[in-house]
Each structure stands twice: as C-alpha cells, then as structure tokens.
Amino acid sequence: MHVVRTEEALRAALAEWRANRRSIGFVPTMGALHAGHMSLVERARAENDVLTASIFVNPLQFGEREDLSRYPRTEAADLASLEEAGADVVLVGSTEDMYPAEFATRVEISRVTSGGEGAERPGHFPGVTTVVAKLFGMFTPTRAYFGWKDMQQCCVIRRMVRDLSYPLEVVPCEIVRESDGLACSSRNRYLSSADRAKAPALYRALRAARELWRGGESRGDALCALVRARLADDFRLDYVELRDEEDYRELTDPITGGRIVAAARLGGTRLLDNLELAR
Ligand code: AMP
C-alpha cells in the first residue's frame, strides 16, 4: 500500500494504473475509521481494480464553534485498517498541501444544500464540495463511495457530479450500525457512558416513525411529531424532516417513501441519522 502525503506523490502512485486504464475506486474520509467507513472500503475493493482512499480532516467544512481541533485523529490505526482491507493508495492530506496560500476556489451547490445540515451549519457544504471537487481532480476515480449516514451530503455530491460533468459514478452505501442500532460515527467516542446508553433512542425513534408510516400514517407532521416526542426527554433536537433520496427535496403529504432524517444533540455531541421508509 502506498501512503502518500502530497498531490505530487499521489499522481506518481496512480500513474501506471491510469496509463493502463484500471478502474479506480475512491473512499474520501476524515479518518478515525470505523465499521461504517470500512463497509465503503470493502465495497470499493470489490468493485474496482484499484482501491484508493483519503484521510483529511478538512478545516473548510467545520464551523467556528465546531470540533475541528478535537476531531479524533488515529492515523496509524486507520492506515493499518486500510492496508488490511487491501487499499492500494492512501492520501494522508495536510492543510498546507491541500490549501496552499494562493488557493482561491470555492465550490458551492445551491438548492440541495437548503434545509437539514445546510441550514444548521452554514459553510459546511461549500467546505465539503470544495474538498471533494479537489479530491476528484486529484484521484480521477471511476467510482466514489459515500455513506447514506450523511444523506444530504450524498445528494449534494451527486448533484455536483452531474452539474460539473465529472466522469465518475457516485455510489451511496447503506448505514452501518452498532449492535444496539446507533449509527457508527467518529463522533460517538465523544459520548459519556450515560449518553452512549441513551444514544440508540434516536434510531428507535426513527424506526417508530417508520412503523407508523407502514401502518398507514402518511402525514409528514404526524411522523415527525412522533420522533420529537420520543426524543423530548433526553435530546435537544435540531431537526426532523422527510426528504427525497435523489435531491434532498422536502416531501409533502401524502408521504409515499423517501427517508426520515434527524439531527439531535446529546450532551455536547451531535448525532445524525436517517432511515429509508420503504425498507
Ligand atoms: P467522514 O470520515 O465522517 O467524513 O465519513 C466518510 C464517509 O463515510 C462518508 O461518506 C460518510 O457518509 C461515511 N460514513 C460515516 N459513517 C457511516 C456509517 N455509519 N455507515 C456508512 N457510511 C458511513
């Protein structure tokens, strides 16, 4: 496995595969890898000749009051996991190499970024799309893998790829969960043990809403109200909404499918989850 730290070294590592027109699978991450990341890696390994990944905690996508400085960094363990999974090339990005002083570009997607995380975290999606646009240019992947865990991000990246005519396929992958239902996340390690015990209630609330929908309730308000009620005691809910998988469009009654998405805080930790209704 080649571990590269600069754009130049990445280019050299990929040159031969590119010349031989090998298919390149790419998994962008911010490191602190867990089973969710590894499911993307395994799928990319199975579907491509070459497996590539990046580890870069992208400062552009963090807000001023967010957790950039304390975001978990576990590079040695991440590299061991990627090697074990059969990665060929891993870029460990640095801010200096990714954003040299003269860097002056922002990639900003409208509409799909309204509501959800876009409304809660101004600047977040422009940060994400700027880095992902750059990474796509650097890796020239055939397929890029993203998790439904960040549903709006999947929609935003798909929109960007279509709008900017990137010649690659975006592959969204299903959410991987802990055995008690909590969606795997690098931020779960911030939870105190008392909060960790409460955290699966978010998934259970979404499941309860899905059950209500399956039982015939097709009013979005009623589905969201159930989630709100279930979380009222322990969580501070940022939002719960019903959204279309394709373009993150807000769904209107009658609700016939899509995903129910919620973001909620438990102590100082923000949890994000969603569930496809028709599954
Ligand atoms: P991050 O390192 O948080 O930027 O995540 C890198 C990629 O892994 C993103 O495409 C995430 O959506 C995806 N991911 C994170 N957690 C999960 C999970 N529990 N299941 C599936 N994919 C995930």
Short mmCIF file of C-alpha atoms and ligand atoms in Angstrom, two decimals:
data_model
loop_
_atom_site.label_atom_id
_atom_site.label_comp_id
_atom_site.label_asym_id
_atom_site.label_seq_id
_atom_site.Cartn_x
_atom_site.Cartn_y
_atom_site.Cartn_z
CA MET A 1 0.00 0.00 0.00
CA HIS A 2 1.38 3.41 -0.97
CA VAL A 3 0.87 6.07 1.69
CA VAL A 4 1.28 9.47 0.05
CA ARG A 5 1.15 12.91 1.64
CA THR A 6 1.24 15.26 -1.33
CA GLU A 7 -0.61 15.72 -4.59
CA GLU A 8 2.61 15.09 -6.48
CA ALA A 9 3.26 11.76 -4.76
CA LEU A 10 -0.36 10.75 -5.38
CA ARG A 11 -0.01 11.46 -9.07
CA ALA A 12 3.13 9.31 -9.25
CA ALA A 13 1.48 6.45 -7.33
CA LEU A 14 -1.54 6.41 -9.67
CA ALA A 15 0.33 6.96 -12.95
CA GLU A 16 0.74 3.36 -14.04
CA TRP A 17 -2.80 2.33 -13.17
CA ARG A 18 -4.11 5.35 -15.02
CA ALA A 19 -1.98 4.56 -18.08
CA ASN A 20 -3.39 1.02 -18.04
CA ARG A 21 -6.93 2.36 -17.72
CA ARG A 22 -7.63 0.49 -14.49
CA SER A 23 -10.86 1.32 -12.70
CA ILE A 24 -10.21 3.38 -9.57
CA GLY A 25 -12.47 3.15 -6.52
CA PHE A 26 -12.15 6.07 -4.10
CA VAL A 27 -13.31 6.50 -0.49
CA PRO A 28 -12.86 10.01 0.95
CA THR A 29 -12.76 10.11 4.76
CA MET A 30 -11.71 12.29 7.67
CA GLY A 31 -10.08 9.28 9.35
CA ALA A 32 -10.93 7.83 12.78
CA LEU A 33 -12.12 4.91 10.73
CA HIS A 34 -14.90 2.63 11.97
CA ALA A 35 -17.08 -0.14 10.55
CA GLY A 36 -19.11 2.38 8.52
CA HIS A 37 -16.05 3.63 6.66
CA MET A 38 -14.80 0.07 6.21
CA SER A 39 -18.04 -1.00 4.53
CA LEU A 40 -17.41 1.66 1.87
CA VAL A 41 -13.81 0.48 1.55
CA GLU A 42 -14.83 -3.16 1.16
CA ARG A 43 -17.39 -2.33 -1.48
CA ALA A 44 -14.89 -0.17 -3.38
CA ARG A 45 -12.35 -3.03 -3.17
CA ALA A 46 -14.84 -5.47 -4.68
CA GLU A 47 -15.98 -3.20 -7.50
CA ASN A 48 -12.69 -1.73 -8.80
CA ASP A 49 -9.19 -2.71 -9.95
CA VAL A 50 -7.55 -0.14 -7.71
CA LEU A 51 -8.64 0.87 -4.20
CA THR A 52 -7.81 4.38 -3.07
CA ALA A 53 -8.81 6.39 -0.01
CA SER A 54 -8.05 9.73 1.57
CA ILE A 55 -7.72 10.76 5.19
CA PHE A 56 -8.03 14.51 5.61
CA VAL A 57 -9.75 16.45 8.37
CA ASN A 58 -10.95 19.25 6.13
CA PRO A 59 -10.91 22.56 8.05
CA LEU A 60 -13.12 24.23 5.42
CA GLN A 61 -16.17 22.18 6.40
CA PHE A 62 -16.05 22.95 10.13
CA GLY A 63 -17.86 25.95 11.55
CA GLU A 64 -16.18 28.28 14.02
CA ARG A 65 -17.79 26.72 17.05
CA GLU A 66 -17.38 23.14 15.85
CA ASP A 67 -14.98 20.39 16.87
CA LEU A 68 -12.08 20.77 14.36
CA SER A 69 -9.33 20.95 16.98
CA ARG A 70 -10.60 17.96 18.96
CA TYR A 71 -11.72 15.86 15.99
CA PRO A 72 -10.26 12.36 16.59
CA ARG A 73 -7.04 11.59 14.74
CA THR A 74 -5.97 7.93 14.65
CA GLU A 75 -3.70 7.78 11.63
CA ALA A 76 -1.66 4.67 12.47
CA ALA A 77 -4.74 2.56 13.20
CA ASP A 78 -6.52 3.94 10.10
CA LEU A 79 -3.60 3.01 7.84
CA ALA A 80 -3.45 -0.49 9.36
CA SER A 81 -7.19 -0.99 8.68
CA LEU A 82 -6.86 0.25 5.10
CA GLU A 83 -3.87 -1.98 4.46
CA GLU A 84 -5.74 -4.95 5.86
CA ALA A 85 -8.69 -4.15 3.59
CA GLY A 86 -6.40 -4.19 0.55
CA ALA A 87 -6.05 -0.48 -0.22
CA ASP A 88 -3.52 0.35 -2.94
CA VAL A 89 -3.04 4.09 -2.38
CA VAL A 90 -3.96 6.26 0.61
CA LEU A 91 -3.54 10.01 0.68
CA VAL A 92 -2.99 11.49 4.14
CA GLY A 93 -3.79 15.09 3.35
CA SER A 94 -2.38 18.15 5.06
CA THR A 95 -3.89 21.61 5.08
CA GLU A 96 -0.67 23.09 3.61
CA ASP A 97 -0.71 20.74 0.62
CA MET A 98 -4.48 20.79 0.03
CA TYR A 99 -4.92 24.54 0.52
CA PRO A 100 -1.69 26.39 -0.27
CA ALA A 101 -1.70 30.10 0.50
CA GLU A 102 -2.75 31.02 -3.06
CA PHE A 103 -5.80 28.68 -3.04
CA ALA A 104 -8.80 30.78 -4.07
CA THR A 105 -11.64 28.47 -5.18
CA ARG A 106 -14.97 27.64 -3.53
CA VAL A 107 -17.43 25.17 -4.99
CA GLU A 108 -20.94 25.94 -3.84
CA ILE A 109 -24.09 23.97 -4.66
CA SER A 110 -27.49 25.57 -4.13
CA ARG A 111 -30.98 24.10 -3.53
CA VAL A 112 -29.87 20.63 -2.41
CA THR A 113 -27.97 22.32 0.43
CA SER A 114 -31.06 24.10 1.81
CA GLY A 115 -32.62 22.65 4.96
CA GLY A 116 -31.03 19.90 7.03
CA GLU A 117 -27.31 20.22 7.70
CA GLY A 118 -27.09 23.09 5.21
CA ALA A 119 -29.37 25.23 7.37
CA GLU A 120 -27.82 24.16 10.69
CA ARG A 121 -24.19 24.51 9.60
CA PRO A 122 -23.66 27.43 7.21
CA GLY A 123 -20.41 26.98 5.30
CA HIS A 124 -20.39 23.22 5.87
CA PHE A 125 -21.43 22.11 2.38
CA PRO A 126 -19.30 24.64 0.50
CA GLY A 127 -16.39 23.21 2.53
CA VAL A 128 -17.39 19.65 1.62
CA THR A 129 -17.94 20.30 -2.07
CA THR A 130 -14.73 22.29 -2.40
CA VAL A 131 -12.62 19.49 -0.92
CA VAL A 132 -14.47 16.71 -2.74
CA ALA A 133 -14.19 18.55 -6.07
CA LYS A 134 -10.46 18.84 -5.46
CA LEU A 135 -10.11 15.20 -4.39
CA PHE A 136 -11.99 14.08 -7.52
CA GLY A 137 -9.49 16.06 -9.59
CA MET A 138 -6.59 14.51 -7.70
CA PHE A 139 -7.78 10.87 -7.75
CA THR A 140 -9.78 10.83 -11.05
CA PRO A 141 -11.85 7.96 -9.63
CA THR A 142 -14.09 5.70 -11.69
CA ARG A 143 -16.39 5.30 -8.67
CA ALA A 144 -16.56 7.26 -5.43
CA TYR A 145 -18.21 5.83 -2.30
CA PHE A 146 -20.27 7.81 0.20
CA GLY A 147 -22.44 6.74 3.14
CA TRP A 148 -26.19 7.34 3.43
CA LYS A 149 -25.34 8.23 7.05
CA ASP A 150 -24.74 11.71 5.60
CA MET A 151 -27.79 11.66 3.38
CA GLN A 152 -27.76 15.29 2.33
CA GLN A 153 -24.05 15.02 1.52
CA CYS A 154 -24.81 12.10 -0.84
CA CYS A 155 -27.44 14.24 -2.60
CA VAL A 156 -25.13 17.27 -2.78
CA ILE A 157 -22.19 15.29 -4.22
CA ARG A 158 -24.42 13.58 -6.76
CA ARG A 159 -25.74 16.99 -7.86
CA MET A 160 -22.20 18.37 -8.13
CA VAL A 161 -21.02 15.39 -10.21
CA ARG A 162 -23.90 15.85 -12.64
CA ASP A 163 -23.68 19.65 -12.81
CA LEU A 164 -19.91 19.71 -13.30
CA SER A 165 -19.86 16.63 -15.58
CA TYR A 166 -17.34 14.63 -13.57
CA PRO A 167 -16.86 11.32 -15.42
CA LEU A 168 -17.44 9.14 -12.38
CA GLU A 169 -20.16 7.23 -10.59
CA VAL A 170 -21.23 8.18 -7.06
CA VAL A 171 -22.06 5.03 -5.09
CA PRO A 172 -24.12 5.65 -1.92
CA CYS A 173 -23.76 2.89 0.69
CA GLU A 174 -26.18 1.87 3.45
CA ILE A 175 -25.67 2.97 7.06
CA VAL A 176 -23.65 0.63 9.29
CA ARG A 177 -24.82 0.48 12.92
CA GLU A 178 -23.56 -0.72 16.27
CA SER A 179 -25.37 -3.80 17.62
CA ASP A 180 -27.80 -1.57 19.57
CA GLY A 181 -28.74 0.42 16.44
CA LEU A 182 -26.63 3.55 16.93
CA ALA A 183 -25.18 4.58 13.56
CA CYS A 184 -21.38 4.23 13.61
CA SER A 185 -19.72 7.65 13.71
CA SER A 186 -16.27 9.02 14.53
CA ARG A 187 -18.03 11.39 16.95
CA ASN A 188 -19.63 8.58 19.02
CA ARG A 189 -16.44 8.46 21.07
CA TYR A 190 -17.31 11.90 22.48
CA LEU A 191 -20.37 10.42 24.25
CA SER A 192 -20.18 9.91 28.01
CA SER A 193 -21.14 6.36 29.01
CA ALA A 194 -24.53 7.59 30.28
CA ASP A 195 -25.19 9.36 26.95
CA ARG A 196 -23.89 6.38 24.97
CA ALA A 197 -26.57 4.27 26.66
CA LYS A 198 -29.26 6.79 25.63
CA ALA A 199 -28.00 7.33 22.07
CA PRO A 200 -29.76 4.39 20.34
CA ALA A 201 -33.07 6.10 21.17
CA LEU A 202 -32.53 8.22 18.06
CA TYR A 203 -32.58 5.16 15.80
CA ARG A 204 -35.51 3.69 17.75
CA ALA A 205 -37.48 6.92 17.27
CA LEU A 206 -36.90 6.82 13.52
CA ARG A 207 -37.96 3.18 13.45
CA ALA A 208 -41.11 4.01 15.37
CA ALA A 209 -41.94 6.65 12.75
CA ARG A 210 -41.32 4.11 10.00
CA GLU A 211 -43.66 1.66 11.74
CA LEU A 212 -46.33 4.35 11.96
CA TRP A 213 -45.90 5.03 8.23
CA ARG A 214 -46.12 1.32 7.44
CA GLY A 215 -49.31 1.20 9.48
CA GLY A 216 -50.86 3.74 7.09
CA GLU A 217 -49.96 7.17 8.52
CA SER A 218 -48.95 9.28 5.52
CA ARG A 219 -48.94 12.75 7.12
CA GLY A 220 -45.39 14.01 7.48
CA ASP A 221 -46.28 16.11 10.53
CA ALA A 222 -47.51 13.08 12.42
CA LEU A 223 -44.37 11.09 11.58
CA CYS A 224 -42.06 13.92 12.67
CA ALA A 225 -44.13 14.61 15.80
CA LEU A 226 -43.61 11.02 16.93
CA VAL A 227 -39.82 11.38 16.63
CA ARG A 228 -39.95 14.69 18.52
CA ALA A 229 -42.00 13.16 21.32
CA ARG A 230 -39.71 10.15 21.62
CA LEU A 231 -36.60 12.33 21.95
CA ALA A 232 -38.03 15.17 24.04
CA ASP A 233 -36.68 13.99 27.41
CA ASP A 234 -33.02 13.32 26.68
CA PHE A 235 -32.11 15.01 23.40
CA ARG A 236 -32.06 18.53 22.00
CA LEU A 237 -33.47 18.03 18.55
CA ASP A 238 -32.02 20.21 15.77
CA TYR A 239 -34.44 18.98 13.13
CA VAL A 240 -36.50 16.08 11.90
CA GLU A 241 -37.66 16.08 8.29
CA LEU A 242 -38.82 13.90 5.42
CA ARG A 243 -36.60 14.10 2.38
CA ASP A 244 -36.27 12.66 -1.09
CA GLU A 245 -33.17 10.49 -1.71
CA GLU A 246 -32.44 11.96 -5.09
CA ASP A 247 -32.21 15.70 -4.45
CA TYR A 248 -32.98 16.14 -0.73
CA ARG A 249 -36.31 17.74 -1.70
CA GLU A 250 -38.70 18.16 1.25
CA LEU A 251 -41.50 15.63 0.84
CA THR A 252 -45.13 16.68 1.05
CA ASP A 253 -48.23 14.70 2.03
CA PRO A 254 -49.07 12.01 1.37
CA ILE A 255 -45.67 10.59 2.23
CA THR A 256 -45.09 7.65 -0.10
CA GLY A 257 -41.40 6.91 0.55
CA GLY A 258 -38.08 8.72 0.96
CA ARG A 259 -36.15 9.00 4.20
CA ILE A 260 -36.87 10.40 7.63
CA VAL A 261 -33.80 12.34 8.80
CA ALA A 262 -32.97 13.69 12.24
CA ALA A 263 -30.12 15.55 13.91
CA ALA A 264 -30.09 15.78 17.69
CA ARG A 265 -27.70 16.67 20.48
CA LEU A 266 -26.95 14.52 23.47
CA GLY A 267 -24.74 16.38 25.93
CA GLY A 268 -22.20 18.14 23.70
CA THR A 269 -22.38 15.53 20.95
CA ARG A 270 -24.39 15.92 17.79
CA LEU A 271 -25.89 12.76 16.32
CA LEU A 272 -27.17 12.47 12.77
CA ASP A 273 -29.24 9.57 11.46
CA ASN A 274 -31.86 8.65 8.89
CA LEU A 275 -33.98 5.74 7.79
CA GLU A 276 -35.45 4.78 4.46
CA LEU A 277 -39.20 4.38 4.98
CA ALA A 278 -39.82 1.74 2.33
CA ARG A 279 -37.47 -0.96 3.57
P1 AMP B 1 -16.32 11.03 7.46
O1 AMP B 1 -14.99 10.45 7.80
O2 AMP B 1 -17.20 11.25 8.64
O3 AMP B 1 -16.22 12.23 6.55
O4 AMP B 1 -17.07 9.92 6.60
C1 AMP B 1 -16.51 9.41 5.42
C2 AMP B 1 -17.56 8.64 4.68
O5 AMP B 1 -18.01 7.55 5.48
C3 AMP B 1 -18.80 9.49 4.35
O6 AMP B 1 -19.23 9.18 3.03
C4 AMP B 1 -19.78 9.03 5.39
O7 AMP B 1 -21.12 9.18 4.98
C5 AMP B 1 -19.42 7.57 5.52
N1 AMP B 1 -19.93 7.03 6.79
C6 AMP B 1 -19.75 7.58 8.02
N2 AMP B 1 -20.40 6.83 8.94
C7 AMP B 1 -21.02 5.83 8.27
C8 AMP B 1 -21.85 4.74 8.66
N3 AMP B 1 -22.20 4.54 9.94
N4 AMP B 1 -22.31 3.90 7.70
C9 AMP B 1 -21.99 4.10 6.40
N5 AMP B 1 -21.20 5.11 5.97
C10 AMP B 1 -20.72 5.95 6.89
#
